[in-house]
mmCIF file of C-alpha atoms in Angstrom:
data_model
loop_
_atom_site.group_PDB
_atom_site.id
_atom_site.type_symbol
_atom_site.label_atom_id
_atom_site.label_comp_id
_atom_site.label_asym_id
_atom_site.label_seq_id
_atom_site.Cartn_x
_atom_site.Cartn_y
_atom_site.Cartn_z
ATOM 1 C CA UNK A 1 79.211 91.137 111.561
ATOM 2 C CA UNK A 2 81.958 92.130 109.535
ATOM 3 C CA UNK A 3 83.509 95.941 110.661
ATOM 4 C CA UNK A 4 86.725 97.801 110.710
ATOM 5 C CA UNK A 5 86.593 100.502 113.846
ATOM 6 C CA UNK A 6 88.939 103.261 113.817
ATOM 7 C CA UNK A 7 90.130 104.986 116.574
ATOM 8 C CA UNK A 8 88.431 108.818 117.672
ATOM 9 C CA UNK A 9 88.760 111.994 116.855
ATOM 10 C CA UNK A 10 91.858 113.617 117.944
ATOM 11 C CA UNK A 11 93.183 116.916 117.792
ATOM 12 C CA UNK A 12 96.961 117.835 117.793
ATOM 13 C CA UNK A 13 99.612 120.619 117.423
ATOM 14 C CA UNK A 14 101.872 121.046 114.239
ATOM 15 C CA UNK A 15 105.035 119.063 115.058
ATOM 16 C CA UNK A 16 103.231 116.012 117.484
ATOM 17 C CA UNK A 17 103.192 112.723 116.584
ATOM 18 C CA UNK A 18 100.141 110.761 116.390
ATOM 19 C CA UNK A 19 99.184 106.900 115.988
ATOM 20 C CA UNK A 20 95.570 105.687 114.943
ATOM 21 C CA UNK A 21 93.910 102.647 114.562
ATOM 22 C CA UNK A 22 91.523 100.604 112.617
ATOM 23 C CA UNK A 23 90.518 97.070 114.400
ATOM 24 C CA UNK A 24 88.759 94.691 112.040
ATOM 25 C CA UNK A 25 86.709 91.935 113.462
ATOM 26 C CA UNK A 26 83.848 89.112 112.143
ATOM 27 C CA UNK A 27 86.379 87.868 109.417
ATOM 28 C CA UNK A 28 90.181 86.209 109.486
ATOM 29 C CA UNK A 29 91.734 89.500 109.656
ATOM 30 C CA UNK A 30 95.316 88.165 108.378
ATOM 31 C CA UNK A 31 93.490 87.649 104.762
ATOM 32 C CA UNK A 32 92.867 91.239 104.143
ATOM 33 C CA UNK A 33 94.875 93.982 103.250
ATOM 34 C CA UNK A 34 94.040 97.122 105.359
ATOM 35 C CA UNK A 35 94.231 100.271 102.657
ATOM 36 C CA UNK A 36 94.012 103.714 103.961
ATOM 37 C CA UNK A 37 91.991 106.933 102.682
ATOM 38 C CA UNK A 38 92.553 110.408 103.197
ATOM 39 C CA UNK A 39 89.860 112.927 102.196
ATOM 40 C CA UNK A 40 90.720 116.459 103.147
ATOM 41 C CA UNK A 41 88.243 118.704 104.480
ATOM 42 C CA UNK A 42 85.461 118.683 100.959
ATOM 43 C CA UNK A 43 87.336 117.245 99.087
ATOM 44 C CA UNK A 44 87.463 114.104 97.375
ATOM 45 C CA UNK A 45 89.338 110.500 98.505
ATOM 46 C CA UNK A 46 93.206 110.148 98.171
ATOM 47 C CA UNK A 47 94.898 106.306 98.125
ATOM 48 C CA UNK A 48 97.861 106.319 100.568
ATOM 49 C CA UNK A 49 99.331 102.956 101.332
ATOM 50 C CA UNK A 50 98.332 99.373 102.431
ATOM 51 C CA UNK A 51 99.477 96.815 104.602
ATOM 52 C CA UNK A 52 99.215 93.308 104.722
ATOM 53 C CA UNK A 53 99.060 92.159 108.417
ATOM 54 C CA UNK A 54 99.948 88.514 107.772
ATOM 55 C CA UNK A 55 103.618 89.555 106.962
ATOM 56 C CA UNK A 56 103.573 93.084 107.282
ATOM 57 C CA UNK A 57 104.459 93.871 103.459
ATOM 58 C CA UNK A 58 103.724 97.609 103.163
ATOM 59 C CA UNK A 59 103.380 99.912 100.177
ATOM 60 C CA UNK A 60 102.487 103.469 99.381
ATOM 61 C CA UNK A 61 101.162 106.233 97.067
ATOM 62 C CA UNK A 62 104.472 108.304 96.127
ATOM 63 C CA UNK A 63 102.111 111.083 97.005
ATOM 64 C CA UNK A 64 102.870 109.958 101.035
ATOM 65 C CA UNK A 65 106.181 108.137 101.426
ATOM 66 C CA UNK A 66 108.037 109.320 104.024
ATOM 67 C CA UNK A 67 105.045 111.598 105.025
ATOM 68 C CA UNK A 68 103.420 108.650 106.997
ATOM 69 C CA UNK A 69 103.739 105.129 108.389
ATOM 70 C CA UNK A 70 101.548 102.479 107.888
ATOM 71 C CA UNK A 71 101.890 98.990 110.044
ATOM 72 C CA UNK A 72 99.518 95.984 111.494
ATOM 73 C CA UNK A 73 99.518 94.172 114.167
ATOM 74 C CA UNK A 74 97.990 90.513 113.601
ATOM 75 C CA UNK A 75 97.870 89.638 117.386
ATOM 76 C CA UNK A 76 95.187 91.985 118.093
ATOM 77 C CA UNK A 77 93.982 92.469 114.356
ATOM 78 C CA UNK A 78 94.599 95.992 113.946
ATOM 79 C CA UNK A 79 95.931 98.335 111.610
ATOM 80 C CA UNK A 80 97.506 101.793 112.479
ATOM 81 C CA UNK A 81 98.570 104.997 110.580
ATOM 82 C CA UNK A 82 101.055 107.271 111.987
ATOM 83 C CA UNK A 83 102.900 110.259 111.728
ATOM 84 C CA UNK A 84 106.206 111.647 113.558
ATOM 85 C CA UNK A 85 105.631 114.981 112.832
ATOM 86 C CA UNK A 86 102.118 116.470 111.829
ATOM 87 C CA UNK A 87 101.224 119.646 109.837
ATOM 88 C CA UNK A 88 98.648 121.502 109.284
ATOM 89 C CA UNK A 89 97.867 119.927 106.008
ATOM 90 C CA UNK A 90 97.503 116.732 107.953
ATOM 91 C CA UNK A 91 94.007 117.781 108.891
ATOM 92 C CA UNK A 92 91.737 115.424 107.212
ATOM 93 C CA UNK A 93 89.094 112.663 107.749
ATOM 94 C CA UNK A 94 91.174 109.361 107.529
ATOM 95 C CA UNK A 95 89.337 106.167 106.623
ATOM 96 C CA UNK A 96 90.721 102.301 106.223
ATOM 97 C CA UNK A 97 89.067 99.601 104.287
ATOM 98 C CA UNK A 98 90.073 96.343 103.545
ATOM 99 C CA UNK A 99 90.865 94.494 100.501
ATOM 100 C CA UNK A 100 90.677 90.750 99.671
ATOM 101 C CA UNK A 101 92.418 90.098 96.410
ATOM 102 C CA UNK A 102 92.821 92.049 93.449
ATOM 103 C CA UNK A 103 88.950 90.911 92.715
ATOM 104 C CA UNK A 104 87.802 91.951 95.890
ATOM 105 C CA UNK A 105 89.110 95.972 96.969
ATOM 106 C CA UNK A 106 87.525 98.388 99.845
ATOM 107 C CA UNK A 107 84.461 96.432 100.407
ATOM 108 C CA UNK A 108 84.038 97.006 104.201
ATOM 109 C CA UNK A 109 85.063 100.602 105.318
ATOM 110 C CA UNK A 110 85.857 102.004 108.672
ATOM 111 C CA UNK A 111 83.889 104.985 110.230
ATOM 112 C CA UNK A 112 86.838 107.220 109.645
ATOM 113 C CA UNK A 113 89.105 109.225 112.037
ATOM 114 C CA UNK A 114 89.158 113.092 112.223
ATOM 115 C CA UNK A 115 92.207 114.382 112.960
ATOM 116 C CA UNK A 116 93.136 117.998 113.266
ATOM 117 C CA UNK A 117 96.342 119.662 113.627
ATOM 118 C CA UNK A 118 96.074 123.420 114.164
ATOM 119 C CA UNK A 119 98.160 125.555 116.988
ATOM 120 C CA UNK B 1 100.668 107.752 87.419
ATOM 121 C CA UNK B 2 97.358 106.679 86.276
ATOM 122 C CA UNK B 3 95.139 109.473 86.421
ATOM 123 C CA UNK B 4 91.204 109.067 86.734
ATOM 124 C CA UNK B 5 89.159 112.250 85.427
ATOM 125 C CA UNK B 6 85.041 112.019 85.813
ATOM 126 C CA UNK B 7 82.395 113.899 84.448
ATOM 127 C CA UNK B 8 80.484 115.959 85.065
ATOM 128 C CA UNK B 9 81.921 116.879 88.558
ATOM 129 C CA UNK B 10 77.965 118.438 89.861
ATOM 130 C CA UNK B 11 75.096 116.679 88.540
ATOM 131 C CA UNK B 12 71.454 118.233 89.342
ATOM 132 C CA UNK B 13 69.401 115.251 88.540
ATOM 133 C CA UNK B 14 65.182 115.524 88.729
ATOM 134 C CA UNK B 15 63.297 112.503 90.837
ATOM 135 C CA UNK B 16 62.439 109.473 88.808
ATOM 136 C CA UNK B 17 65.315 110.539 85.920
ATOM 137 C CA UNK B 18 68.035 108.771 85.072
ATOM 138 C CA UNK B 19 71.745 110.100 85.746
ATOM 139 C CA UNK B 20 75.125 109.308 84.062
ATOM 140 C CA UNK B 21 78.653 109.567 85.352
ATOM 141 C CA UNK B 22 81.590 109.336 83.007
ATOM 142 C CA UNK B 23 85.214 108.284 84.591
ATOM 143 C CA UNK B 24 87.830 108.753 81.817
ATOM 144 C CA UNK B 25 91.575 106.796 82.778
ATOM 145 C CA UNK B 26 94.709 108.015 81.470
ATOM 146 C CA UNK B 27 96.007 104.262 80.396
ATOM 147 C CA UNK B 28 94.271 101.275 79.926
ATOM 148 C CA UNK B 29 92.781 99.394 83.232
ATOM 149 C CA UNK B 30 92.772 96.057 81.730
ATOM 150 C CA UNK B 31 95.289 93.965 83.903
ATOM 151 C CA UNK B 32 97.259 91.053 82.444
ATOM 152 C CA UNK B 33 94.834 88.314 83.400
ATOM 153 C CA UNK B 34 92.001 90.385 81.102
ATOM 154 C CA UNK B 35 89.816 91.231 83.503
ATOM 155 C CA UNK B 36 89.786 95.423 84.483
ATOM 156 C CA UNK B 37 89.736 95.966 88.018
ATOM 157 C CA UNK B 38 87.470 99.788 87.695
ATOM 158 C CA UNK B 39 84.888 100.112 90.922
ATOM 159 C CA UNK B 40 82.978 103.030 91.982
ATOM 160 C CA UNK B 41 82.178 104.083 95.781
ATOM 161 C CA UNK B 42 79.294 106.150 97.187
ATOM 162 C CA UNK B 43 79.671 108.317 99.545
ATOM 163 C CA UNK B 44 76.821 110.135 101.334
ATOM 164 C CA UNK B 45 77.230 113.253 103.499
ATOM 165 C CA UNK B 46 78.844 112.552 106.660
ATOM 166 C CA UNK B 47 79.191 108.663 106.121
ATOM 167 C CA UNK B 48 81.812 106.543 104.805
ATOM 168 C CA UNK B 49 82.539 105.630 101.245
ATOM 169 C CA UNK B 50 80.378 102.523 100.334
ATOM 170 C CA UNK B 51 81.112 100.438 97.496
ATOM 171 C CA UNK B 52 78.368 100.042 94.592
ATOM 172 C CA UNK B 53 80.171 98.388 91.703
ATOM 173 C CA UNK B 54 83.753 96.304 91.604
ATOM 174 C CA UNK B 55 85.275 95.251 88.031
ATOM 175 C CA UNK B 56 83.260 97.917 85.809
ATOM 176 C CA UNK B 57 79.816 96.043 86.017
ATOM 177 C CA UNK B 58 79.357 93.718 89.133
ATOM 178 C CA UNK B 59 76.772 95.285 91.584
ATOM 179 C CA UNK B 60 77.937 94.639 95.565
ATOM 180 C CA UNK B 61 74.692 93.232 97.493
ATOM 181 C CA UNK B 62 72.286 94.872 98.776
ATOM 182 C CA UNK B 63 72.924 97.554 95.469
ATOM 183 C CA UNK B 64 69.812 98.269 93.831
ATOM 184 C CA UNK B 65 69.677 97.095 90.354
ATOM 185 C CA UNK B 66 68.746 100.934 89.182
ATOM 186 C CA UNK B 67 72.862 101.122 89.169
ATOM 187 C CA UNK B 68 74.869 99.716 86.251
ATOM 188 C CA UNK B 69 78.007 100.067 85.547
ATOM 189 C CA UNK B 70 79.859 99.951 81.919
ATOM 190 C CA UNK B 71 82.694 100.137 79.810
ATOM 191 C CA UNK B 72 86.463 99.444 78.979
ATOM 192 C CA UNK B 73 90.034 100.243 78.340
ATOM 193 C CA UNK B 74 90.187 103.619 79.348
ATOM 194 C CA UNK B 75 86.223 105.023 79.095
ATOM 195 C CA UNK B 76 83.452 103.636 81.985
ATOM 196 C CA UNK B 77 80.236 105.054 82.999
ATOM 197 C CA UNK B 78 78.108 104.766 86.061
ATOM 198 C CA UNK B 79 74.167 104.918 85.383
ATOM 199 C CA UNK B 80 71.563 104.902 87.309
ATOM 200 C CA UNK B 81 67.882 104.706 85.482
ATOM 201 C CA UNK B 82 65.733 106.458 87.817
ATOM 202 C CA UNK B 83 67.472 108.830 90.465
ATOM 203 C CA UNK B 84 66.198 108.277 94.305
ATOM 204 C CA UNK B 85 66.218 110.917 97.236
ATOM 205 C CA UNK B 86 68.848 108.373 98.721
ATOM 206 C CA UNK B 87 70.764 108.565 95.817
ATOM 207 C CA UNK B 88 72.270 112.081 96.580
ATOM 208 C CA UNK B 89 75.953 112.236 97.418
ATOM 209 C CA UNK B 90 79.418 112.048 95.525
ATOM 210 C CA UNK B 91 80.344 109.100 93.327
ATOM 211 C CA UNK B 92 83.805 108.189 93.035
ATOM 212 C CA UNK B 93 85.434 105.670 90.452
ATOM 213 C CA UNK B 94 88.584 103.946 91.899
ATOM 214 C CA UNK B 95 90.852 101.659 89.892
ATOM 215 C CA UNK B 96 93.044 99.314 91.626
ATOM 216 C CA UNK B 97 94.849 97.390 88.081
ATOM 217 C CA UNK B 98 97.621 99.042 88.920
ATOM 218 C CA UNK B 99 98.830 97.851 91.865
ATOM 219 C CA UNK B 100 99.865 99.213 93.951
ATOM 220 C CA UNK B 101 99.312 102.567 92.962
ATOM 221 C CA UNK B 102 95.428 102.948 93.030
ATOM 222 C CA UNK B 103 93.650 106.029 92.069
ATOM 223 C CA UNK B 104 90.559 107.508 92.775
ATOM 224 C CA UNK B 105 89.029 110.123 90.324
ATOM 225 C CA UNK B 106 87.952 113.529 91.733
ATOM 226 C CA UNK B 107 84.605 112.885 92.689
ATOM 227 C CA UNK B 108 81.100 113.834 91.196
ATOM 228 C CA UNK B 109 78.026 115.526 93.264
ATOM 229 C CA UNK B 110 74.799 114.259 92.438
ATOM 230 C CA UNK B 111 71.813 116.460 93.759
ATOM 231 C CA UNK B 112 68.323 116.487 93.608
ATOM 232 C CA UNK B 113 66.636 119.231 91.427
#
């Protein structure tokens, strides 16, 4: 069966840094982009970045450079999605989903991550 | 930035009627090879965003044929021709033409009346 799973919930103070994962399995995970989703508490889905994880070629939404980091690693086919510093506004559901080709985008999703930042 | 705006953004919909979404783009979303890369997710309450439709019209499997998708350039519409309890949720279009800058639009609620 085809799946990405992300990583639990976690739940962090403004100013912490925080890494988590999606781990896709059932397909050749180096063919896929891994894209990642944030959707704030009711409210719609935001595009933030994707990664390749055959060479690690990265790019993001303007609305998120330099807010977050987005890397693979192909040994153990998994994505990740990091910050160095969270905020408040970080507090979202987080969701990854792959994407083929430009034919072929977010077909599988992950379960999503819920992360929240609050002192 | 390409922006994505869909209408209407709550849509009470009776059992057994049909329901329409509009997604509006800002620029065209037909890429250089002539195809338009324009897809549009489901997402139920509490579950991940499923994909219904990829390049305006082509239903994913396992999508009902009740769903259709249409249009092009910058105008597409989501239909379905009779509305299901499972049907409830938000419906986002996404384009992903211009890479890699995707958009998603904001999102329409479709309830049951």
């Amino acid at each position: 069966e085809v799946q990405l799973v992300q990583s639990g919930a976690e739940v962090k103070k403004p100013g912490e840094s925080l890494k988590i994962s999606c781990k896709g399995s059932g397909y050749t995970f180096t063919n896929y982009w891994i894209g990642w989703v944030r959707q704030m508490p009711g409210k719609g889905l935001e595009w933030m970045g994707i990664v390749s994880p055959g060479d690690s070629d990265t790019r993001y939404s303007p609305s998120f450079q330099g807010q977050v980091s987005i890397s693979a690693d192909k040994s153990i086919s998994t994505a990740y999605l990091q910050w160095s510093s969270l905020k408040a506004s970080d507090t979202a559901i987080y969701y990854c989903a792959r994407q083929e080709s430009i034919e072929n985008v977010f077909d599988i999703w992950g379960q999503g991550t819920m992360v929240t930042v609050s002192s | 930035d390409v922006v994505l705006t869909q209408s209407p953004l709550s849509l009470p919909v009776t059992l057994g009627q049909p329901a329409s979404i509009s997604c509006r783009s800002s620029q065209s979303l037909e890429f250089s090879d002539g195809n338009t890369y324009l897809n549009w997710f489901h997402q139920r309450p509490g579950q991940s965003p499923r994909r219904l439709i990829y390049k305006v019209s082509n239903r994913d499997s396992g999508v009902p044929d009740r769903f259709s998708g249409s249009g092009s350039g910058t105008d597409f519409t989501l239909k379905i021709s009779r509305v299901e309890a499972e049907d409830v949720g938000v419906y986002y279009c996404m384009q992903n033409t211009h890479w890699p800058m995707y958009t998603f639009g904001q999102g329409t609620k479709l309830e049951i009346k």
